[in-house]
Amino acid sequence: MTMRTVHDNPNIRIFTEGDIERITNNYSTLIGKGGFGEIFRGVLDDEDDMVAVKRYIRGDLRDEFMEEVRIHAQVTHKNIVKVIGYCIGKKSLMMVTEFISNGNLEYALHNSGISIPLDGTLTAKVADFGLSKSLFGGITRYTENVKGSIDYMDPIYLSAGRVTQKSDIYSFGVVLLELISQKRVKEKGGINLIAAFNQAYANGKGFRGLLDTEIANECNMKILEGIGKLAVECVAIDANKRPNANDVEKRLLMLWAAQHGKEENIIRRLYRRSPPEIISSSSSNKLGNARIFREGELKKVTENYSSHLATGSSYNIYKGTLEDNTLVAVKKYFDRYEAGKEEFCSRVAMVIMSPVVHKNITKLLGICLEANPPTLVYEYAARNLSDILHCKEDFPLELRLKIASKTSRVLEHLHSSRIALRHGDVMPSNILLDDGFVPKVTAFTLSTRFTEDNATRMSMVKGDGNYMDPYYRHTNLVLLKSDVYSFGVVLLELITRKQPAGDCPEKYGLVSEFARVYKMNKSGKAMFDEGIATEENIPVLEEIGKLALHCINLKLSKRPTMKEVAERLKKI
């Protein structure tokens, strides 16, 4: 057999027509037929491996055919049918792929057609890249030659020829509807499946009447309703309202996690791209170094949540004791917490699975996904910086500076290029203190990872307004320097012992008042905490005050980096 390769991919073979005739035994076993042509079963005579040979009806579309080969060859994934080679004959074009023994999803659902093949273990494998488009950077492309199965086609593509990544989301949404209903999108004399699900959702009704009766039992209803809701979002006419592929994956995995206590396995799949050492595969009740708790265990640990420690904007914190008498803080989210399990996995678990290790970061000891909303278990700290600042206890300047310096080092560590994580909620109540007043930064619920441009846009503004970067509040655009602003407010609180109350902190309250006093007097002395404003301490307080003003500068370019902040505090 002739053995050659594509010039840019040595793994793709070029076959002659004679090769294909031998492989298919002169096209003797037809296994599929469609609008494109026919599919034959074959055997590679030098490897004894079964293959599928796809012979196209039109032999004059060589450019389009080679584009399909190129795209298919570039995309490698365990759930994509592997392309082995191709043949450009005098009158025909043929592609050779791995053979899938169990047909396809279309056949499994409706007993005909070619769509999503299933291997011997009924594992899905995606095929047919004939209509694929390379959309670099998520751009939109237009075409005047609309092709594809109309029942699965994005209406925007159908009417305007406009192709985006959300076009695939629409088609996948239709597939989801077929999976849970075992009905075709459009059946002769039957319902329009998309319209029926949309109407049921709009009326606030469940999807039970539309579901496949073979699987629509009480045990499955929660996951089926969840898939139905996701599918309706995928087939939204407005492409901007459709979820992206990453969101779809996570939501489907978490729906599955809600079934039969599969949370641990699903979390590992969600974060399978994390470094191997982060995920412990040797223990079924561990996630990295964090223990997987059951809801019943947490009730026992907290004595049925009887010892309340604190309340946040979306959670309560309770004191608990583990079997070995280790004290813990159990963070339980409110039932009205909108993020739920999906946002927990995409935001909080991102931090859980990230290699952020620092002696001044609160250690996560465990998680409970069985609880709804989810629950986090942290190492215990008796109090936080806010408790100390706003009570009548003595609070020496030396100790305040120590806490500020160590906290700045934590933020510098988070902002480093290796980690590139914005904390997102820097405030005194999120700086815990152990018995030796050593600070431990906590509360990573609003954390955001950054790419090279060091910026990301949030769908909605979250956080305590008193410590929130005005730039973030007004634009929803988050930068690492948003943490710098928040830390600047904490510095002001440390040297004044005043709370930064005010509906608009940059115009009213501590931030604006300190800036006004400093501008008028070239000094912040009038606002320093009298308990530490001794003649000996004034120079130190002035330096901290000037640094704080740089941090809260409304011009981002004028703010220092956290590395610069940490270095300046070290020198004070």
Short mmCIF file of C-alpha atoms in Angstrom, two decimals, residues 3-495:
data_model
loop_
_atom_site.label_atom_id
_atom_site.label_comp_id
_atom_site.label_asym_id
_atom_site.label_seq_id
_atom_site.Cartn_x
_atom_site.Cartn_y
_atom_site.Cartn_z
CA MET A 3 2.25 5.37 2.30
CA ARG A 4 2.66 9.13 2.07
CA THR A 5 1.79 12.00 4.40
CA VAL A 6 0.34 15.47 4.25
CA HIS A 7 3.21 17.96 4.16
CA ASP A 8 2.23 19.62 7.45
CA ASN A 9 0.91 16.58 9.31
CA PRO A 10 2.93 13.35 9.17
CA ASN A 11 0.13 11.46 10.95
CA ILE A 12 -2.34 11.88 8.06
CA ARG A 13 -1.92 9.35 5.26
CA ILE A 14 -2.62 9.84 1.57
CA PHE A 15 -4.24 6.81 -0.06
CA THR A 16 -4.61 5.95 -3.75
CA GLU A 17 -7.90 4.78 -5.26
CA GLY A 18 -6.39 1.31 -5.45
CA ASP A 19 -5.62 1.45 -1.73
CA ILE A 20 -9.24 2.36 -0.97
CA GLU A 21 -10.57 -0.46 -3.16
CA ARG A 22 -8.44 -2.97 -1.26
CA ILE A 23 -9.35 -1.48 2.13
CA THR A 24 -13.10 -1.67 1.40
CA ASN A 25 -12.97 -4.94 -0.57
CA ASN A 26 -14.18 -3.02 -3.62
CA TYR A 27 -16.78 -1.05 -1.59
CA SER A 28 -18.60 -4.21 -0.53
CA THR A 29 -19.92 -3.16 2.91
CA LEU A 30 -22.07 -0.04 2.91
CA ILE A 31 -22.72 1.15 6.47
CA GLY A 32 -24.22 4.59 5.92
CA LYS A 33 -25.60 7.01 3.38
CA GLY A 34 -26.43 10.71 3.40
CA GLY A 35 -26.65 13.87 1.33
CA PHE A 36 -22.85 14.03 1.11
CA GLY A 37 -22.34 10.48 -0.19
CA GLU A 38 -21.74 7.01 1.25
CA ILE A 39 -19.76 5.38 4.08
CA PHE A 40 -18.13 1.96 3.74
CA ARG A 41 -16.51 -0.31 6.27
CA GLY A 42 -12.93 -1.35 5.56
CA VAL A 43 -9.80 -2.95 6.98
CA LEU A 44 -6.25 -1.61 6.76
CA ASP A 45 -4.50 -4.63 5.26
CA ASP A 46 -1.16 -3.83 6.88
CA GLU A 47 -2.58 -3.19 10.35
CA ASP A 48 -5.76 -5.27 10.50
CA ASP A 49 -7.60 -2.24 11.92
CA MET A 50 -11.21 -1.56 10.96
CA VAL A 51 -11.86 1.85 9.41
CA ALA A 52 -14.71 3.83 7.89
CA VAL A 53 -14.32 5.25 4.38
CA LYS A 54 -16.46 8.26 3.57
CA ARG A 55 -16.89 8.67 -0.22
CA TYR A 56 -18.24 12.04 -1.31
CA ILE A 57 -20.73 12.31 -4.18
CA ARG A 58 -19.18 15.43 -5.67
CA GLY A 59 -15.56 15.05 -6.72
CA ASP A 60 -15.16 18.65 -7.87
CA LEU A 61 -15.04 20.26 -4.40
CA ARG A 62 -11.39 19.57 -3.68
CA ASP A 63 -10.70 22.85 -1.88
CA GLU A 64 -13.65 22.35 0.46
CA PHE A 65 -12.68 18.72 1.00
CA MET A 66 -9.07 19.56 1.87
CA GLU A 67 -10.27 22.24 4.28
CA GLU A 68 -12.33 19.60 6.09
CA VAL A 69 -9.32 17.27 6.22
CA ARG A 70 -7.11 20.08 7.52
CA ILE A 71 -9.51 21.09 10.29
CA HIS A 72 -10.30 17.51 11.27
CA ALA A 73 -6.60 16.65 11.44
CA GLN A 74 -5.82 19.63 13.66
CA VAL A 75 -8.48 18.83 16.25
CA THR A 76 -7.43 16.00 18.55
CA HIS A 77 -9.65 14.85 21.41
CA LYS A 78 -10.62 11.49 22.83
CA ASN A 79 -14.26 12.19 21.91
CA ILE A 80 -13.59 13.20 18.30
CA VAL A 81 -13.48 10.56 15.56
CA LYS A 82 -9.85 10.21 14.47
CA VAL A 83 -9.02 10.93 10.83
CA ILE A 84 -6.48 8.46 9.43
CA GLY A 85 -6.08 9.70 5.88
CA TYR A 86 -7.71 10.71 2.61
CA CYS A 87 -7.78 10.02 -1.10
CA ILE A 88 -8.20 12.44 -3.99
CA GLY A 89 -9.24 10.32 -6.96
CA LYS A 90 -10.04 11.26 -10.54
CA LYS A 91 -13.77 11.45 -9.87
CA SER A 92 -14.14 11.06 -6.13
CA LEU A 93 -12.95 12.37 -2.79
CA MET A 94 -12.64 9.99 0.16
CA MET A 95 -11.76 10.29 3.84
CA VAL A 96 -10.59 7.39 6.02
CA THR A 97 -11.44 7.55 9.74
CA GLU A 98 -11.53 5.22 12.71
CA PHE A 99 -14.48 2.82 12.69
CA ILE A 100 -17.20 3.31 15.31
CA SER A 101 -19.01 0.07 16.05
CA ASN A 102 -22.29 1.17 17.61
CA GLY A 103 -23.62 3.58 15.04
CA ASN A 104 -24.60 7.04 16.17
CA LEU A 105 -26.85 8.98 18.52
CA GLU A 106 -29.38 9.67 15.78
CA TYR A 107 -29.80 5.94 15.28
CA ALA A 108 -29.96 5.27 19.01
CA LEU A 109 -32.70 7.86 19.43
CA HIS A 110 -34.65 7.50 16.18
CA ASN A 111 -33.25 4.40 14.40
CA SER A 112 -31.81 6.18 11.33
CA GLY A 113 -29.27 8.65 10.02
CA ILE A 114 -25.67 9.61 10.73
CA SER A 115 -24.84 12.07 13.49
CA ILE A 116 -22.89 11.48 16.71
CA PRO A 117 -21.16 8.07 16.60
CA LEU A 118 -20.97 5.84 19.67
CA ASP A 119 -18.08 3.46 20.27
CA GLY A 120 -18.24 0.01 21.91
CA THR A 121 -18.75 1.52 25.36
CA LEU A 122 -21.43 3.94 24.11
CA THR A 123 -18.96 6.82 24.44
CA ALA A 124 -19.86 9.71 22.16
CA LYS A 125 -17.42 10.67 19.40
CA VAL A 126 -18.04 13.76 17.29
CA ALA A 127 -17.57 13.47 13.52
CA ASP A 128 -18.14 15.42 10.29
CA PHE A 129 -16.20 18.69 10.15
CA GLY A 130 -17.33 19.47 6.60
CA LEU A 131 -19.02 22.70 7.65
CA SER A 132 -16.45 23.77 10.24
CA LYS A 133 -15.17 27.34 10.30
CA SER A 134 -12.04 28.59 12.06
CA LEU A 135 -13.15 31.54 14.20
CA PHE A 136 -9.93 32.92 15.60
CA GLY A 137 -10.47 35.10 18.67
CA GLY A 138 -14.20 34.31 18.66
CA ILE A 139 -14.84 36.45 15.56
CA THR A 140 -17.96 36.27 13.40
CA ARG A 141 -17.88 35.04 9.80
CA TYR A 142 -20.45 35.44 7.06
CA THR A 143 -21.30 33.08 4.22
CA GLU A 144 -23.71 33.29 1.30
CA ASN A 145 -23.77 29.51 0.93
CA VAL A 146 -25.75 28.24 3.93
CA LYS A 147 -25.29 24.49 4.51
CA GLY A 148 -26.26 21.99 7.16
CA SER A 149 -29.25 20.20 8.64
CA ILE A 150 -31.91 22.88 8.86
CA ASP A 151 -33.58 21.45 11.99
CA TYR A 152 -30.36 21.95 13.97
CA MET A 153 -29.30 25.19 12.31
CA ASP A 154 -28.91 28.46 14.20
CA PRO A 155 -31.68 30.78 12.88
CA ILE A 156 -29.15 33.62 12.69
CA TYR A 157 -26.96 31.51 10.40
CA LEU A 158 -29.98 30.42 8.37
CA SER A 159 -31.33 33.94 7.80
CA ALA A 160 -28.15 36.02 7.62
CA GLY A 161 -25.33 33.58 6.95
CA ARG A 162 -23.65 34.80 10.14
CA VAL A 163 -21.56 32.14 11.89
CA THR A 164 -20.29 32.43 15.46
CA GLN A 165 -19.25 29.96 18.15
CA LYS A 166 -22.75 30.40 19.58
CA SER A 167 -24.12 28.74 16.41
CA ASP A 168 -22.79 25.41 17.71
CA ILE A 169 -24.38 26.14 21.09
CA TYR A 170 -27.79 26.43 19.41
CA SER A 171 -27.33 23.12 17.60
CA PHE A 172 -26.17 21.40 20.78
CA GLY A 173 -29.22 22.75 22.59
CA VAL A 174 -31.43 21.02 20.03
CA VAL A 175 -29.52 17.77 20.59
CA LEU A 176 -30.11 18.12 24.35
CA LEU A 177 -33.85 18.51 23.76
CA GLU A 178 -33.88 15.34 21.66
CA LEU A 179 -31.88 13.46 24.30
CA ILE A 180 -34.34 14.15 27.12
CA SER A 181 -37.50 13.80 25.04
CA GLN A 182 -36.52 11.12 22.49
CA LYS A 183 -38.55 13.15 20.00
CA ARG A 184 -37.41 14.59 16.71
CA VAL A 185 -37.11 18.35 16.41
CA LYS A 186 -39.96 18.35 13.92
CA GLU A 187 -42.15 15.32 13.34
CA LYS A 188 -44.82 14.97 10.70
CA GLY A 189 -48.11 15.83 12.34
CA GLY A 190 -46.30 16.30 15.64
CA ILE A 191 -45.04 19.13 17.79
CA ASN A 192 -42.21 21.54 17.14
CA LEU A 193 -39.89 20.42 19.92
CA ILE A 194 -38.07 23.75 20.37
CA ALA A 195 -41.31 25.74 20.46
CA ALA A 196 -42.86 23.31 22.94
CA PHE A 197 -39.95 23.55 25.40
CA ASN A 198 -39.77 27.33 25.01
CA GLN A 199 -43.49 27.66 25.75
CA ALA A 200 -43.31 25.39 28.80
CA TYR A 201 -40.39 27.39 30.15
CA ALA A 202 -42.06 30.76 29.46
CA ASN A 203 -45.23 29.63 31.25
CA GLY A 204 -43.22 28.60 34.31
CA LYS A 205 -44.28 24.99 33.89
CA GLY A 206 -42.01 22.00 34.19
CA PHE A 207 -41.00 19.90 31.22
CA ARG A 208 -42.44 16.60 32.49
CA GLY A 209 -45.03 16.29 29.73
CA LEU A 210 -42.33 16.63 27.08
CA LEU A 211 -39.81 14.20 28.54
CA ASP A 212 -39.14 10.62 27.47
CA THR A 213 -41.37 8.53 29.74
CA GLU A 214 -38.68 5.83 29.94
CA ILE A 215 -36.46 8.11 32.01
CA ALA A 216 -38.90 10.66 33.48
CA ASN A 217 -39.13 9.15 36.96
CA GLU A 218 -38.91 11.00 40.28
CA CYS A 219 -35.23 10.14 40.74
CA ASN A 220 -34.34 11.74 37.42
CA MET A 221 -36.67 14.75 37.37
CA LYS A 222 -34.22 17.24 38.89
CA ILE A 223 -31.48 16.52 36.39
CA LEU A 224 -33.93 16.36 33.45
CA GLU A 225 -35.47 19.71 34.39
CA GLY A 226 -31.97 21.15 34.68
CA ILE A 227 -30.97 19.86 31.25
CA GLY A 228 -34.22 21.20 29.81
CA LYS A 229 -33.58 24.66 31.24
CA LEU A 230 -30.02 24.63 29.89
CA ALA A 231 -31.22 23.50 26.46
CA VAL A 232 -33.79 26.32 26.30
CA GLU A 233 -31.02 28.82 27.06
CA CYS A 234 -28.88 27.27 24.31
CA VAL A 235 -31.60 27.68 21.67
CA ALA A 236 -32.34 31.31 22.55
CA ILE A 237 -32.91 33.42 19.43
CA ASP A 238 -30.68 36.14 20.87
CA ALA A 239 -27.17 34.65 20.62
CA ASN A 240 -25.94 36.92 23.42
CA LYS A 241 -28.27 35.11 25.84
CA ARG A 242 -26.85 31.69 25.02
CA PRO A 243 -24.23 30.26 27.40
CA ASN A 244 -20.73 29.57 26.12
CA ALA A 245 -19.36 26.06 25.71
CA ASN A 246 -17.41 26.18 28.97
CA ASP A 247 -20.54 27.14 30.91
CA VAL A 248 -22.53 24.36 29.24
CA GLU A 249 -19.89 21.79 30.19
CA LYS A 250 -19.76 22.85 33.82
CA ARG A 251 -23.53 23.00 34.21
CA LEU A 252 -24.00 19.54 32.76
CA LEU A 253 -21.28 18.14 34.99
CA MET A 254 -22.77 19.74 38.07
CA LEU A 255 -26.24 18.45 37.20
CA TRP A 256 -24.73 15.00 37.07
CA ALA A 257 -22.95 15.69 40.36
CA ALA A 258 -26.31 16.27 42.02
CA GLN A 259 -27.19 12.64 41.26
CA HIS A 260 -26.10 9.90 43.66
CA GLY A 261 -23.26 11.75 45.42
CA LYS A 262 -20.92 11.97 42.44
CA GLU A 263 -19.54 15.38 43.43
CA GLU A 264 -15.95 14.28 44.00
CA ASN A 265 -15.57 12.65 40.58
CA ILE A 266 -17.24 15.53 38.79
CA ILE A 267 -15.06 18.13 40.50
CA ARG A 268 -12.00 16.21 39.38
CA ARG A 269 -13.33 16.26 35.80
CA LEU A 270 -14.12 19.96 36.02
CA TYR A 271 -10.55 20.66 37.02
CA ARG A 272 -8.78 17.92 35.07
CA ARG A 273 -6.60 20.61 33.48
CA SER A 274 -5.14 21.50 36.89
CA PRO A 275 -1.63 20.33 37.79
CA PRO A 276 -1.75 16.61 38.71
CA GLU A 277 -0.38 17.19 42.19
CA ILE A 278 -3.31 19.45 43.04
CA ILE A 279 -5.93 16.74 42.62
CA SER A 280 -5.56 13.70 44.83
CA SER A 281 -6.59 10.68 42.83
CA SER A 282 -5.66 8.27 45.58
CA SER A 283 -8.39 9.28 48.00
CA SER A 284 -12.10 9.27 47.25
CA ASN A 285 -12.87 11.74 50.02
CA LYS A 286 -10.18 14.32 49.25
CA LEU A 287 -10.06 17.18 46.77
CA GLY A 288 -6.45 18.26 46.65
CA ASN A 289 -5.70 18.71 50.34
CA ALA A 290 -9.33 19.50 51.16
CA ARG A 291 -11.59 16.90 52.73
CA ILE A 292 -14.98 16.15 51.15
CA PHE A 293 -17.64 16.49 53.86
CA ARG A 294 -21.18 15.19 53.85
CA GLU A 295 -23.95 17.45 55.11
CA GLY A 296 -24.59 15.12 58.03
CA GLU A 297 -20.94 15.33 59.05
CA LEU A 298 -21.04 19.14 59.08
CA LYS A 299 -24.15 19.16 61.25
CA LYS A 300 -22.28 17.02 63.74
CA VAL A 301 -19.12 19.18 63.50
CA THR A 302 -21.10 22.38 64.17
CA GLU A 303 -23.61 20.84 66.59
CA ASN A 304 -26.35 21.60 64.08
CA TYR A 305 -24.92 25.06 63.34
CA SER A 306 -25.44 26.23 66.90
CA SER A 307 -22.34 28.45 67.34
CA HIS A 308 -22.69 31.44 65.04
CA LEU A 309 -19.49 33.45 64.47
CA ALA A 310 -20.24 35.99 61.75
CA THR A 311 -22.55 37.00 58.91
CA GLY A 312 -21.47 38.18 55.46
CA SER A 313 -23.39 39.49 52.48
CA SER A 314 -24.20 35.98 51.27
CA TYR A 315 -23.23 33.60 54.07
CA ASN A 316 -23.09 32.73 57.76
CA ILE A 317 -19.97 31.41 59.49
CA TYR A 318 -20.25 28.84 62.29
CA LYS A 319 -17.72 27.45 64.73
CA GLY A 320 -17.12 23.72 64.61
CA THR A 321 -14.90 20.99 66.02
CA LEU A 322 -13.52 18.04 64.04
CA GLU A 323 -13.04 14.53 65.42
CA ASP A 324 -9.45 15.35 66.44
CA ASN A 325 -10.64 18.47 68.32
CA THR A 326 -9.38 20.83 65.59
CA LEU A 327 -11.43 24.02 65.59
CA VAL A 328 -12.85 25.06 62.22
CA ALA A 329 -14.94 27.83 60.70
CA VAL A 330 -17.81 26.56 58.55
CA LYS A 331 -18.98 29.00 55.87
CA LYS A 332 -22.56 28.23 54.85
CA TYR A 333 -24.18 30.22 52.05
CA PHE A 334 -27.73 31.55 52.28
CA ASP A 335 -30.50 29.75 50.41
CA ARG A 336 -31.05 32.96 48.47
CA TYR A 337 -27.41 32.97 47.33
CA GLU A 338 -27.89 33.15 43.57
CA ALA A 339 -24.53 31.68 42.60
CA GLY A 340 -25.51 28.16 43.71
CA LYS A 341 -23.42 25.18 42.80
CA GLU A 342 -22.60 26.29 39.25
CA GLU A 343 -21.01 29.60 40.18
CA PHE A 344 -19.36 27.91 43.15
CA CYS A 345 -17.54 25.57 40.80
CA SER A 346 -16.54 28.23 38.31
CA ARG A 347 -15.44 30.83 40.88
CA VAL A 348 -14.77 29.45 44.37
CA ALA A 349 -13.50 26.05 43.26
CA MET A 350 -11.15 27.79 40.84
CA VAL A 351 -9.35 29.10 43.90
CA ILE A 352 -9.62 25.77 45.73
CA MET A 353 -7.90 23.95 42.89
CA SER A 354 -5.28 26.62 42.20
CA PRO A 355 -1.77 26.24 43.61
CA VAL A 356 -2.07 29.32 45.84
CA VAL A 357 -0.03 28.46 48.90
CA HIS A 358 1.07 31.07 51.42
CA LYS A 359 1.51 31.00 55.17
CA ASN A 360 -0.74 34.07 55.48
CA ILE A 361 -3.66 32.68 53.47
CA THR A 362 -6.42 30.91 55.38
CA LYS A 363 -6.20 27.20 54.74
CA LEU A 364 -9.23 25.51 53.25
CA LEU A 365 -9.76 22.24 55.12
CA GLY A 366 -12.83 20.90 53.38
CA ILE A 367 -15.84 21.40 51.15
CA CYS A 368 -19.39 20.07 51.00
CA LEU A 369 -21.15 20.02 47.63
CA GLU A 370 -23.95 17.87 48.97
CA ALA A 371 -25.24 20.98 50.71
CA ASN A 372 -27.21 23.37 48.54
CA PRO A 373 -25.88 26.07 48.63
CA PRO A 374 -22.36 24.65 49.01
CA THR A 375 -20.42 24.88 52.25
CA LEU A 376 -16.72 25.57 52.90
CA VAL A 377 -14.68 24.53 55.94
CA TYR A 378 -11.70 26.72 56.91
CA GLU A 379 -9.12 26.70 59.66
CA TYR A 380 -10.42 28.60 62.67
CA ALA A 381 -9.40 32.11 63.69
CA ALA A 382 -10.89 33.69 66.78
CA ARG A 383 -11.26 37.16 65.27
CA ASN A 384 -10.53 39.41 62.32
CA LEU A 385 -8.91 42.80 61.79
CA SER A 386 -12.27 44.58 61.88
CA ASP A 387 -12.95 43.18 65.36
CA ILE A 388 -9.69 44.64 66.67
CA LEU A 389 -9.90 47.96 64.84
CA HIS A 390 -13.36 48.85 66.07
CA CYS A 391 -13.20 47.91 69.72
CA LYS A 392 -11.56 49.67 72.67
CA GLU A 393 -8.53 47.39 72.96
CA ASP A 394 -5.03 48.83 72.69
CA PHE A 395 -3.71 48.38 69.18
CA PRO A 396 -0.05 49.45 68.90
CA LEU A 397 1.22 50.98 65.66
CA GLU A 398 3.94 48.33 65.42
CA LEU A 399 1.30 45.59 65.33
CA ARG A 400 -0.82 47.47 62.79
CA LEU A 401 2.19 47.90 60.52
CA LYS A 402 3.07 44.21 60.87
CA ILE A 403 -0.46 43.19 59.83
CA ALA A 404 -0.43 45.62 56.89
CA SER A 405 2.97 44.43 55.70
CA LYS A 406 2.13 40.71 55.85
CA THR A 407 -1.22 41.29 54.12
CA SER A 408 0.48 43.26 51.34
CA ARG A 409 2.84 40.33 50.80
CA VAL A 410 -0.12 38.00 50.36
CA LEU A 411 -1.65 40.27 47.72
CA GLU A 412 1.72 40.64 46.01
CA HIS A 413 1.91 36.84 45.90
CA LEU A 414 -1.59 36.57 44.41
CA HIS A 415 -0.81 39.21 41.77
CA SER A 416 2.44 37.57 40.68
CA SER A 417 2.61 36.46 37.05
CA ARG A 418 2.70 32.80 38.10
CA ILE A 419 -0.65 33.03 39.87
CA ALA A 420 -2.31 36.19 38.45
CA LEU A 421 -5.25 36.16 40.84
CA ARG A 422 -7.17 39.20 41.99
CA HIS A 423 -8.57 38.73 45.50
CA GLY A 424 -11.62 40.89 44.84
CA ASP A 425 -12.79 41.50 48.40
CA VAL A 426 -9.94 43.06 50.40
CA MET A 427 -11.34 44.45 53.66
CA PRO A 428 -10.57 44.13 57.41
CA SER A 429 -13.22 41.47 58.04
CA ASN A 430 -11.49 39.24 55.47
CA ILE A 431 -8.13 39.52 57.23
CA LEU A 432 -8.30 36.97 60.03
CA LEU A 433 -5.98 37.05 63.05
CA ASP A 434 -4.70 34.06 64.97
CA ASP A 435 -3.83 34.08 68.68
CA GLY A 436 -0.49 35.73 67.88
CA PHE A 437 -2.15 38.41 65.72
CA VAL A 438 -0.65 36.89 62.57
CA PRO A 439 -2.92 37.85 59.64
CA LYS A 440 -4.49 35.25 57.38
CA VAL A 441 -6.27 36.47 54.25
CA THR A 442 -9.55 34.73 53.47
CA ALA A 443 -12.77 35.10 51.41
CA PHE A 444 -11.80 34.35 47.80
CA THR A 445 -15.43 34.17 46.61
CA LEU A 446 -14.99 37.19 44.32
CA SER A 447 -11.53 36.27 43.08
CA THR A 448 -10.77 36.55 39.38
CA ARG A 449 -8.02 34.98 37.30
CA PHE A 450 -6.30 37.13 34.72
CA THR A 451 -4.83 36.57 31.29
CA GLU A 452 -1.96 38.59 29.87
CA ASP A 453 -3.93 41.83 29.60
CA ASN A 454 -4.57 41.82 33.37
CA ALA A 455 -8.21 42.80 32.96
CA THR A 456 -11.58 41.11 32.81
CA ARG A 457 -15.17 42.30 32.67
CA MET A 458 -17.72 41.12 35.22
CA SER A 459 -21.41 40.63 34.44
CA MET A 460 -22.38 42.46 37.61
CA VAL A 461 -20.64 44.45 40.34
CA LYS A 462 -20.11 42.55 43.62
CA GLY A 463 -18.37 43.37 46.88
CA ASP A 464 -18.49 45.86 49.74
CA GLY A 465 -18.95 49.33 48.28
CA ASN A 466 -16.82 50.96 50.99
CA TYR A 467 -13.72 49.14 49.75
CA MET A 468 -14.63 48.85 46.08
CA ASP A 469 -12.51 50.41 43.37
CA PRO A 470 -14.63 53.20 41.78
CA TYR A 471 -13.27 52.20 38.38
CA TYR A 472 -14.71 48.72 38.87
CA ARG A 473 -18.01 50.08 40.17
CA HIS A 474 -18.52 52.29 37.13
CA THR A 475 -17.19 50.02 34.37
CA ASN A 476 -17.49 46.43 35.67
CA LEU A 477 -13.88 46.13 34.49
CA VAL A 478 -11.68 44.43 37.06
CA LEU A 479 -7.93 44.85 37.26
CA LEU A 480 -5.29 43.73 39.72
CA LYS A 481 -5.06 47.37 40.80
CA SER A 482 -8.63 47.09 42.09
CA ASP A 483 -7.09 45.19 45.01
CA VAL A 484 -4.58 48.02 45.43
CA TYR A 485 -7.42 50.51 45.90
CA SER A 486 -9.14 48.30 48.48
CA PHE A 487 -5.89 47.80 50.36
CA GLY A 488 -5.40 51.57 50.42
CA VAL A 489 -8.74 51.93 52.20
CA VAL A 490 -7.61 49.30 54.74
CA LEU A 491 -4.42 51.33 55.35
CA LEU A 492 -6.51 54.43 56.06
CA GLU A 493 -8.63 52.44 58.48
CA LEU A 494 -5.49 51.18 60.23
CA ILE A 495 -4.06 54.66 60.87
#
